[in-house]
PDB file of C-alpha atoms and ligand atoms in Angstrom:
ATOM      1  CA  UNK I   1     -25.417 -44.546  69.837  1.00  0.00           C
ATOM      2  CA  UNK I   2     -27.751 -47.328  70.442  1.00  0.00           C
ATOM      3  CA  UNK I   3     -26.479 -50.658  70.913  1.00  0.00           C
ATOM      4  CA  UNK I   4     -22.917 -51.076  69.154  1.00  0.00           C
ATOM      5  CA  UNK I   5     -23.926 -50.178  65.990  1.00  0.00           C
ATOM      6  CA  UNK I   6     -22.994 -46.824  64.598  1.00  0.00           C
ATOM      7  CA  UNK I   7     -24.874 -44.231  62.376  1.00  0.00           C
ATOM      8  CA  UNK I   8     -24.710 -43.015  59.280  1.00  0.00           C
ATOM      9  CA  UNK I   9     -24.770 -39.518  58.483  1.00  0.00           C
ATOM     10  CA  UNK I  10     -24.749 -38.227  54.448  1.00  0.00           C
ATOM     11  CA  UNK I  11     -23.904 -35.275  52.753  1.00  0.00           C
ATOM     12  CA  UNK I  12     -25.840 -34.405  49.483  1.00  0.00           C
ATOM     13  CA  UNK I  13     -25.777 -31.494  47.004  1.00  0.00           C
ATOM     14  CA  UNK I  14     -25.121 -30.096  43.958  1.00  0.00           C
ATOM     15  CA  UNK I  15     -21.852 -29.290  42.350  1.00  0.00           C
ATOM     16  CA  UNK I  16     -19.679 -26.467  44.051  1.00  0.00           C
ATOM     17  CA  UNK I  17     -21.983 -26.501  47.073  1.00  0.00           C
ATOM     18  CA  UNK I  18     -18.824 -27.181  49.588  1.00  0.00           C
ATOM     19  CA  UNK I  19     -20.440 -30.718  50.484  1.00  0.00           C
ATOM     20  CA  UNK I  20     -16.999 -32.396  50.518  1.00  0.00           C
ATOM     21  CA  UNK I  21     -15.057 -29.603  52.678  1.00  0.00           C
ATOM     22  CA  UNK I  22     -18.290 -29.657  55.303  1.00  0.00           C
ATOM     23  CA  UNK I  23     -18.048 -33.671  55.672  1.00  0.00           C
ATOM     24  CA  UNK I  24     -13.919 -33.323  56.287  1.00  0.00           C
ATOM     25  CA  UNK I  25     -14.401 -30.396  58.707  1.00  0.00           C
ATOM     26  CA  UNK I  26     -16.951 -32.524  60.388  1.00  0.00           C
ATOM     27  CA  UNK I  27     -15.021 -35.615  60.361  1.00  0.00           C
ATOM     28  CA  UNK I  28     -11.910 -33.750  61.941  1.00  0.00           C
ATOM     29  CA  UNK I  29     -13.651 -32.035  64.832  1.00  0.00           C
ATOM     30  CA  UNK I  30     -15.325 -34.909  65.761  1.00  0.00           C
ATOM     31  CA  UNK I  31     -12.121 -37.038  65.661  1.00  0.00           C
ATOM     32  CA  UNK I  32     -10.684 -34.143  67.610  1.00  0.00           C
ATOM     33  CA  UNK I  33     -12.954 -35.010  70.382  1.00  0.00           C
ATOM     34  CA  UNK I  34     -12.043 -38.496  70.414  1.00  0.00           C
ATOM     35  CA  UNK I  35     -15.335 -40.166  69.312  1.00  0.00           C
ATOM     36  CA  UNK I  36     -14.985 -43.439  66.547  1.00  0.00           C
ATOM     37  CA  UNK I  37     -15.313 -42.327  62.938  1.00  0.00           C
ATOM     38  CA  UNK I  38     -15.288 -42.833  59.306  1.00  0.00           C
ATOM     39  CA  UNK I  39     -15.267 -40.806  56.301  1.00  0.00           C
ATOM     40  CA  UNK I  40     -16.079 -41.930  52.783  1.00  0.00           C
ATOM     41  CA  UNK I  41     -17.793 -41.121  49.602  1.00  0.00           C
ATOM     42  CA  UNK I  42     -19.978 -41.802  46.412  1.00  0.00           C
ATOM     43  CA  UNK I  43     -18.911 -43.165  43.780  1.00  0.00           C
ATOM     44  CA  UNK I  44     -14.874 -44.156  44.740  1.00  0.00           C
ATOM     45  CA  UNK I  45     -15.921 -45.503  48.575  1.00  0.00           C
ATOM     46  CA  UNK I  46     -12.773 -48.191  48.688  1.00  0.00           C
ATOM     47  CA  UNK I  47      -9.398 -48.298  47.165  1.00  0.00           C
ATOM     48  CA  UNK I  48     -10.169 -50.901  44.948  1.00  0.00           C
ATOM     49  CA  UNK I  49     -13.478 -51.811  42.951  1.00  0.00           C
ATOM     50  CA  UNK I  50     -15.023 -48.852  43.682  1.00  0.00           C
ATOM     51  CA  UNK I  51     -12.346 -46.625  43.145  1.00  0.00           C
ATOM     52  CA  UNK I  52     -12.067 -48.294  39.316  1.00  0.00           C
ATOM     53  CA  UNK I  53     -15.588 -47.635  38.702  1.00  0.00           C
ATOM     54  CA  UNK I  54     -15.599 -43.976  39.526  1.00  0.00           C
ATOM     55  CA  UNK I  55     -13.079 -43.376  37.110  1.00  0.00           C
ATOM     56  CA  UNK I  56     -15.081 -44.642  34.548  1.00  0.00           C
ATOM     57  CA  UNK I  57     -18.066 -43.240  35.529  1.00  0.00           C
ATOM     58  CA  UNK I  58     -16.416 -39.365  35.652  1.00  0.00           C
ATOM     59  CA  UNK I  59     -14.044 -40.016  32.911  1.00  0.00           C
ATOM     60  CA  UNK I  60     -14.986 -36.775  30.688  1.00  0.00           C
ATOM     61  CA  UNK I  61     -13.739 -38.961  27.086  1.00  0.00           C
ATOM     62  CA  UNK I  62     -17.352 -40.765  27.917  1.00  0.00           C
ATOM     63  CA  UNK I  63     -19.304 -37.732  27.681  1.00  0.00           C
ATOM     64  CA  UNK I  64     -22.257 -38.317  24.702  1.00  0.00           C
ATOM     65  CA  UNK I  65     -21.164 -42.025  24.734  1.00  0.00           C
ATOM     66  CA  UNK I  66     -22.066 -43.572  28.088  1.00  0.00           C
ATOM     67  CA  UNK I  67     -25.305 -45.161  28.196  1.00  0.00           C
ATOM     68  CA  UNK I  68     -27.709 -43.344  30.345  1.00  0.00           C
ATOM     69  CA  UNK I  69     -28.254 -47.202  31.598  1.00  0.00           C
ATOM     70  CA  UNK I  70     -24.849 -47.934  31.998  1.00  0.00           C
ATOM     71  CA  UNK I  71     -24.295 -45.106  34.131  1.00  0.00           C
ATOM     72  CA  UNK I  72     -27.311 -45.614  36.460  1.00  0.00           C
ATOM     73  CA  UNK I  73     -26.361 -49.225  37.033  1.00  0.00           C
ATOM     74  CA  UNK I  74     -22.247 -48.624  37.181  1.00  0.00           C
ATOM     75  CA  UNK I  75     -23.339 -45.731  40.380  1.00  0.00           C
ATOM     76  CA  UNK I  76     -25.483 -49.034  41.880  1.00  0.00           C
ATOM     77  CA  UNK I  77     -22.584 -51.268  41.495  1.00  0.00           C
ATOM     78  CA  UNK I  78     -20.591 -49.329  42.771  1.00  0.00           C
ATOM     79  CA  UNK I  79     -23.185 -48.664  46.213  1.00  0.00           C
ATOM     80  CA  UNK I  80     -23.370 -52.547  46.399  1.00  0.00           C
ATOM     81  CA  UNK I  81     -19.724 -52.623  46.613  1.00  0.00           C
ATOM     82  CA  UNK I  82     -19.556 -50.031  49.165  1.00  0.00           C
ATOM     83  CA  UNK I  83     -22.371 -50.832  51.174  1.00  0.00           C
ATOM     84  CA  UNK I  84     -21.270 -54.606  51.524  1.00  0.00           C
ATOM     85  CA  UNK I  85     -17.733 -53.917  52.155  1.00  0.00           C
ATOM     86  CA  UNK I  86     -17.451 -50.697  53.513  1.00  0.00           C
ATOM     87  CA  UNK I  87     -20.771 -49.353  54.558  1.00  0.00           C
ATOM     88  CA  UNK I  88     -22.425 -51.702  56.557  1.00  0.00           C
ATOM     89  CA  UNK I  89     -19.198 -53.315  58.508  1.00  0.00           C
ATOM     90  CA  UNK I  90     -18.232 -49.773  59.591  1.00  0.00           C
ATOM     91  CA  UNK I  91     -21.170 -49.089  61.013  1.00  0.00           C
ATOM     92  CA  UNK I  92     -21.762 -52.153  62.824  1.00  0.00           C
ATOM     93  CA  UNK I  93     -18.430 -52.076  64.259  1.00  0.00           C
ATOM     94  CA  UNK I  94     -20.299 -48.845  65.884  1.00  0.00           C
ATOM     95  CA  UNK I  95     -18.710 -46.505  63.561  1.00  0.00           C
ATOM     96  CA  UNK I  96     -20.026 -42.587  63.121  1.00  0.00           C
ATOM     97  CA  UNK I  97     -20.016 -42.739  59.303  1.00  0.00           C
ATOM     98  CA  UNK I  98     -19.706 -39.616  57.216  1.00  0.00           C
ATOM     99  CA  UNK I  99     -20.517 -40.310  53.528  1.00  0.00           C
ATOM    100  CA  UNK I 100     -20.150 -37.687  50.613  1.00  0.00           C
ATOM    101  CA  UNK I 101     -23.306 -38.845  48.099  1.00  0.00           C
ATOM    102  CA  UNK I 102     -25.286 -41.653  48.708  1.00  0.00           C
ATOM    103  CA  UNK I 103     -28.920 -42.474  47.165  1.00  0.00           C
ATOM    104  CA  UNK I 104     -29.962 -38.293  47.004  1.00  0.00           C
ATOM    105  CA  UNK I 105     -27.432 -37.959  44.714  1.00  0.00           C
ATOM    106  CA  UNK I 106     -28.961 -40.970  42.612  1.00  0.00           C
ATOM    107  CA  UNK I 107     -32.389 -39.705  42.737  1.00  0.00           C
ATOM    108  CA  UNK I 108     -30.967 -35.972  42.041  1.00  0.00           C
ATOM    109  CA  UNK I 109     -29.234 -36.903  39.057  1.00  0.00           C
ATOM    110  CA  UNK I 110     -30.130 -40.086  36.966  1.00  0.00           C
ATOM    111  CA  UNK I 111     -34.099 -39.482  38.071  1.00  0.00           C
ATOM    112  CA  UNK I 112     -34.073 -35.723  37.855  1.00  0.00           C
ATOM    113  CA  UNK I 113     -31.582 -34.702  35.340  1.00  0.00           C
ATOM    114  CA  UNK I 114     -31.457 -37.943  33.461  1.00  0.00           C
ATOM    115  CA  UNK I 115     -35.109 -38.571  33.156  1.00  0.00           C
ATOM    116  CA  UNK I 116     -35.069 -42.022  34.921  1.00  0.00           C
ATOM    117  CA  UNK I 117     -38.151 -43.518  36.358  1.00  0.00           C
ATOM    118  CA  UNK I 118     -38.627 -43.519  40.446  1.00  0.00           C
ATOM    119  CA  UNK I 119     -40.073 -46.744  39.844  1.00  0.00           C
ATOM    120  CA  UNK I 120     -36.044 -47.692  38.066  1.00  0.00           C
ATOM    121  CA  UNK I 121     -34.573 -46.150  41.048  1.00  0.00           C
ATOM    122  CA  UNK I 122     -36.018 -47.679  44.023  1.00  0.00           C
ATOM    123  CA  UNK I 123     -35.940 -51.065  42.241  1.00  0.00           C
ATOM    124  CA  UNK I 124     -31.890 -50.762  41.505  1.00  0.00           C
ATOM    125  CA  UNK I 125     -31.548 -48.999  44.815  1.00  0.00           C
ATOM    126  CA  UNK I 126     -33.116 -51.608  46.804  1.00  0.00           C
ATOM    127  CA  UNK I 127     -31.118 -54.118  45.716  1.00  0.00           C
ATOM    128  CA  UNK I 128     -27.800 -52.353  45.657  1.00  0.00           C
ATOM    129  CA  UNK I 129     -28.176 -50.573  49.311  1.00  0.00           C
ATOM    130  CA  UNK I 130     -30.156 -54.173  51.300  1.00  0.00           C
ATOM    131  CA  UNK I 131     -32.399 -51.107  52.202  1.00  0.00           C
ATOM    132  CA  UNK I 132     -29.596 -49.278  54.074  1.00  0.00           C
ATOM    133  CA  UNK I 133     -30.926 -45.564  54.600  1.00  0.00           C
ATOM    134  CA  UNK I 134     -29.258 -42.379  56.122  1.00  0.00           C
ATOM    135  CA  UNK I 135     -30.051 -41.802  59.746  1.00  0.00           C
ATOM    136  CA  UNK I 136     -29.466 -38.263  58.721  1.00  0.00           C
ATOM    137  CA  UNK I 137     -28.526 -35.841  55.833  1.00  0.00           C
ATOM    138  CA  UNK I 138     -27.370 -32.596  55.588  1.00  0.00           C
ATOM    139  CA  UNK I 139     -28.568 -30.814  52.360  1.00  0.00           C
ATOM    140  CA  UNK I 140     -26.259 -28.283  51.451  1.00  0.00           C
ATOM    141  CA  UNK I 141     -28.073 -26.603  48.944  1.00  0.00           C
ATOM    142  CA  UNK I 142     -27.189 -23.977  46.339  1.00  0.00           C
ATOM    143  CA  UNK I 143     -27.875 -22.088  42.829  1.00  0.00           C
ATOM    144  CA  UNK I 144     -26.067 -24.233  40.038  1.00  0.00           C
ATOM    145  CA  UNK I 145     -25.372 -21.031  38.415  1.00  0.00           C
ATOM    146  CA  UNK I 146     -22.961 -20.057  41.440  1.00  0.00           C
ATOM    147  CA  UNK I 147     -21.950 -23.692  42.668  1.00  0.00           C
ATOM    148  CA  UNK I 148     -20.538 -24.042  39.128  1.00  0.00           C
ATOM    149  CA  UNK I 149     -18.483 -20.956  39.236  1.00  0.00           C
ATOM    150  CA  UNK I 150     -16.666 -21.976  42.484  1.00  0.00           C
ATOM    151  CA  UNK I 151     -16.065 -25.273  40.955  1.00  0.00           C
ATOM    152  CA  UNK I 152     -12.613 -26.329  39.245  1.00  0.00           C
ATOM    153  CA  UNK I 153     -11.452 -24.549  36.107  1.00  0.00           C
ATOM    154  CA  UNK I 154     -12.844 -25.756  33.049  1.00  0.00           C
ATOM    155  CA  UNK I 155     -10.269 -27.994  31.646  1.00  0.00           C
ATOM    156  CA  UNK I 156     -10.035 -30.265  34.946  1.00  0.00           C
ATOM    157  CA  UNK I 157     -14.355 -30.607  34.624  1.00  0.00           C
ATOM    158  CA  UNK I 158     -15.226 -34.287  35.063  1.00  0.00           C
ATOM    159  CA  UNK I 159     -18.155 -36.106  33.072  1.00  0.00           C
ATOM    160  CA  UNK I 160     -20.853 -34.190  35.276  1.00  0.00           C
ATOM    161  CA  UNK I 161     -19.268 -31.116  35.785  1.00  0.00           C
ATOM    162  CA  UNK I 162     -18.989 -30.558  31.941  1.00  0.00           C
ATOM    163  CA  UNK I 163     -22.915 -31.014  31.804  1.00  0.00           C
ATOM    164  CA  UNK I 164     -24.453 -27.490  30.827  1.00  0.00           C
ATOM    165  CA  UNK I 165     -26.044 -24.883  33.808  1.00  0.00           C
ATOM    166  CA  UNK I 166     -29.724 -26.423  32.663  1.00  0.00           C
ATOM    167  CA  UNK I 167     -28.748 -30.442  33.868  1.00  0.00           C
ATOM    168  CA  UNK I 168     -27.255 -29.155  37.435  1.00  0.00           C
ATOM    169  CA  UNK I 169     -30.662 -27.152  37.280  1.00  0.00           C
ATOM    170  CA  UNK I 170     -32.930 -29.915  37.253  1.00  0.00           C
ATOM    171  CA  UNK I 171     -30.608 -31.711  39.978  1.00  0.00           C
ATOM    172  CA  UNK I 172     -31.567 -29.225  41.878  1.00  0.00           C
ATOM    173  CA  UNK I 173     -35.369 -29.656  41.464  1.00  0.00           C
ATOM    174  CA  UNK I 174     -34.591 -33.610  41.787  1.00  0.00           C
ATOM    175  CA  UNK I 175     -33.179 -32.532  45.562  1.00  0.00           C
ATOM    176  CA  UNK I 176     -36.396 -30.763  46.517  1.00  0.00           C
ATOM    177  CA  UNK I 177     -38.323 -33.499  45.147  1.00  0.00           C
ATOM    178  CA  UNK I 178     -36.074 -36.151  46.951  1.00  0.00           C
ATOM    179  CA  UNK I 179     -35.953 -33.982  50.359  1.00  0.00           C
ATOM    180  CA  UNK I 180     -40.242 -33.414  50.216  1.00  0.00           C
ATOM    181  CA  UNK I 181     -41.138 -36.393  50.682  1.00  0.00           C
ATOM    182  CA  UNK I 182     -38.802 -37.152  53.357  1.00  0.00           C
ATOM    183  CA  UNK I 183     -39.745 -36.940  57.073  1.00  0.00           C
ATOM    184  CA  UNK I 184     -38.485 -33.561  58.278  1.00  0.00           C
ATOM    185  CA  UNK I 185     -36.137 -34.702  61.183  1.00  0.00           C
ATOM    186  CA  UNK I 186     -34.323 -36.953  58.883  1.00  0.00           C
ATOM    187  CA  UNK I 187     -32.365 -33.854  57.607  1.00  0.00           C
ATOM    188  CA  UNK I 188     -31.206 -30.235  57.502  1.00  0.00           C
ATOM    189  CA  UNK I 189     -31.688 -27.955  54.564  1.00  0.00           C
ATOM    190  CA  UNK I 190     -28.397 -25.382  54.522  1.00  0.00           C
ATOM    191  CA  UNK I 191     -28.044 -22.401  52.439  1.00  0.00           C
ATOM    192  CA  UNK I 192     -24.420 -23.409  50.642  1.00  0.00           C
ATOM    193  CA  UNK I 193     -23.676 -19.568  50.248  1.00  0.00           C
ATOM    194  CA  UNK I 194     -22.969 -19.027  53.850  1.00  0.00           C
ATOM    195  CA  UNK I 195     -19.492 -18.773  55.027  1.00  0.00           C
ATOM    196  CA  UNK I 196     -18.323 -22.168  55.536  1.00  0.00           C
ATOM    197  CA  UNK I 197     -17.206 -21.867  59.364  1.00  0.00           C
ATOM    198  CA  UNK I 198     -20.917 -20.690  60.084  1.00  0.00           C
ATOM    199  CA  UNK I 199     -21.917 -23.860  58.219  1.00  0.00           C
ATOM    200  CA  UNK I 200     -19.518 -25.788  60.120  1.00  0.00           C
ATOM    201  CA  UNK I 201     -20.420 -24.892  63.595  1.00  0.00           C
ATOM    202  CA  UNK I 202     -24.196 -25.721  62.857  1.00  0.00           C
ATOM    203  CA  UNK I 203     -23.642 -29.055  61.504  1.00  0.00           C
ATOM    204  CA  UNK I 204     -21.485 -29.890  64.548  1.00  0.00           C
ATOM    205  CA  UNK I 205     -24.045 -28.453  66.680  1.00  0.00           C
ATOM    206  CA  UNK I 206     -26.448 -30.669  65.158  1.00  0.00           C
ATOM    207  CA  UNK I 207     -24.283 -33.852  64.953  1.00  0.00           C
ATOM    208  CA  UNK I 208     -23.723 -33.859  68.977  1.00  0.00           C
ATOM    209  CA  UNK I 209     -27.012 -32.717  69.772  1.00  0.00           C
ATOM    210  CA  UNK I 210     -28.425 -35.635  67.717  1.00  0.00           C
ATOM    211  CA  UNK I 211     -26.243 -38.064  69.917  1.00  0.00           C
ATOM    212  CA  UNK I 212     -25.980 -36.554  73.191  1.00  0.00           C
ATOM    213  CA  UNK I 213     -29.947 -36.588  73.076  1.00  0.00           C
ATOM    214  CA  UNK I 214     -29.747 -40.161  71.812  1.00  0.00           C
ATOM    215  CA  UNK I 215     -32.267 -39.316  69.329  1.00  0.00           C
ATOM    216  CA  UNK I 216     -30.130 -42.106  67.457  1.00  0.00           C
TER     217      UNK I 216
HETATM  218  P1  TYD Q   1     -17.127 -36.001  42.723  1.00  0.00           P
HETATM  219  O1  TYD Q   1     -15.791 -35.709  42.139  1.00  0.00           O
HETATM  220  O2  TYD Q   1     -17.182 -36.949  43.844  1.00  0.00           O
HETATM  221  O3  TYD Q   1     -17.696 -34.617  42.972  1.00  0.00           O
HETATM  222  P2  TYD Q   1     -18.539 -33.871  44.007  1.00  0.00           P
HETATM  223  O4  TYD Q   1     -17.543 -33.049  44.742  1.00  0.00           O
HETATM  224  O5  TYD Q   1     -19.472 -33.071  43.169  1.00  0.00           O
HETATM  225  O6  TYD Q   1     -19.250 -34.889  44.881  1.00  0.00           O
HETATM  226  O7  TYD Q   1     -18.102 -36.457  41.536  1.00  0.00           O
HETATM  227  C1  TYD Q   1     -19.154 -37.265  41.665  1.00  0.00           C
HETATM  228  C2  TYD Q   1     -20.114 -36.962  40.546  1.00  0.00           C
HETATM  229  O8  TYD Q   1     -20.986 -38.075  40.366  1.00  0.00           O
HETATM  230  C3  TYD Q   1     -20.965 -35.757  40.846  1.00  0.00           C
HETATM  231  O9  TYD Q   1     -21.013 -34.919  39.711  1.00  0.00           O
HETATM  232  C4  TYD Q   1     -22.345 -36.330  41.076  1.00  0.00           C
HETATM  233  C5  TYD Q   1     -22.323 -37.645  40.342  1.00  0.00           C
HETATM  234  N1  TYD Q   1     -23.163 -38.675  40.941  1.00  0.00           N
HETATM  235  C6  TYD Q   1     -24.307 -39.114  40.266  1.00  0.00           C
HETATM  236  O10 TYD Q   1     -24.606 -38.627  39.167  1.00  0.00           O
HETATM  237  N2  TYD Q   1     -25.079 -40.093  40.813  1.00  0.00           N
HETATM  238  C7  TYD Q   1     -24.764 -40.697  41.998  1.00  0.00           C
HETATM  239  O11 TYD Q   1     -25.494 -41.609  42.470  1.00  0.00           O
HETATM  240  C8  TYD Q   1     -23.587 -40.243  42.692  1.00  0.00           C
HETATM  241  C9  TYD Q   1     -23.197 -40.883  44.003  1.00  0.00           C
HETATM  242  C10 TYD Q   1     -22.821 -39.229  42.128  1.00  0.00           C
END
């Protein structure tokens, strides 16, 4: 790690594509090998504001009345929140950060399935994030139809999960579209279906390769 300051590694993908077990599996090993981490996620970073505006953000009695607005700006609140105060002071006290969703997820689901501008995004992203990127994302990528499936039985579905096979669909085109124009050793493309210990070795693999070569 260069300097003191840490990195920041992200997780991104569509529902039921084992994002969440693969960024705990990776936190644990590397804490197992004694190296300074942190693991968070999007939306519900902190145990406070953030926390409070997840659960209004997945609560499924908003579903047909939340604002497409509201919703895009209560996902950048809550990034400002967690960039400013638990983001960016992790990873300057030299922190390996592991977040679950960050700005792909934004793109991939208020651009592409929501129908927001780019223009909309970048603007409101901008401002919530101070220009904080990724230094690296794993895509874990996988067919909505199965992800879906795996996912929790239907009476548990949050806001998003209760959205029909055709939304997660177009997520899924808003990943390729957010992943294309990105520069190809800024992430790895996974196939979600794989057996998640064969996942979980490569990501490792990749983690401490990235470091020990001080690529960052
Ligand atoms: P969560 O319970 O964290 O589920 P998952 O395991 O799928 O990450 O739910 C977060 C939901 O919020 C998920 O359906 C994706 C959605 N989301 C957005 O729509 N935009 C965003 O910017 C973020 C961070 C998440």
């Amino acid at each position: 790690m260069k300097g003191n300051r840490g990195i920041f590694i992200v997780f991104e993908g569509g529902e039921g594509s084992g994002k969440s077990t693969q960024a705990k599996l990776l936190y644990e090993e590397l804490v197992s090998k004694g190296w300074p981490m942190f693991l968070t996620k999007e939306p519900g970073g902190d145990d406070g504001v953030c926390k409070d505006i997840r659960t209004v953000l997945l609560n499924p009695k908003y579903k047909g009345s939340m604002d497409p607005k509201t919703e895009l700006m209560l996902f950048a609140a809550d990034r400002a929140q967690h960039v400013g105060q638990v983001l960016e002071p992790e990873i300057k006290n030299g922190k390996l950060v592991i977040c679950d969703r960050y700005e792909g997820s934004t793109f991939a689901y208020q651009c592409a399935a929501r129908g927001f501008s780019i223009q909309a995004f970048e603007m409101l992203n901008q401002y919530a994030t101070g220009g904080l990127k990724p230094n690296f994302i794993f895509w874990l990528d996988i067919d909505p139809e199965i992800g879906l499936k795996r996912n929790v039985e239907v009476s548990k579905r949050d806001r998003f999960e209760m959205e029909d096979v055709s939304f997660h669909k177009n997520v899924r085109v808003g990943y390729e579209e957010y992943f294309k124009n990105m520069e190809p050793r800024k992430y790895l493309k996974l196939d979600a279906s794989r057996p998640i210990d064969e996942l979980h070795k490569e990501i490792v693999l990749k983690v401490v390769y990235m470091i020990r070569s001080g690529l960052y």
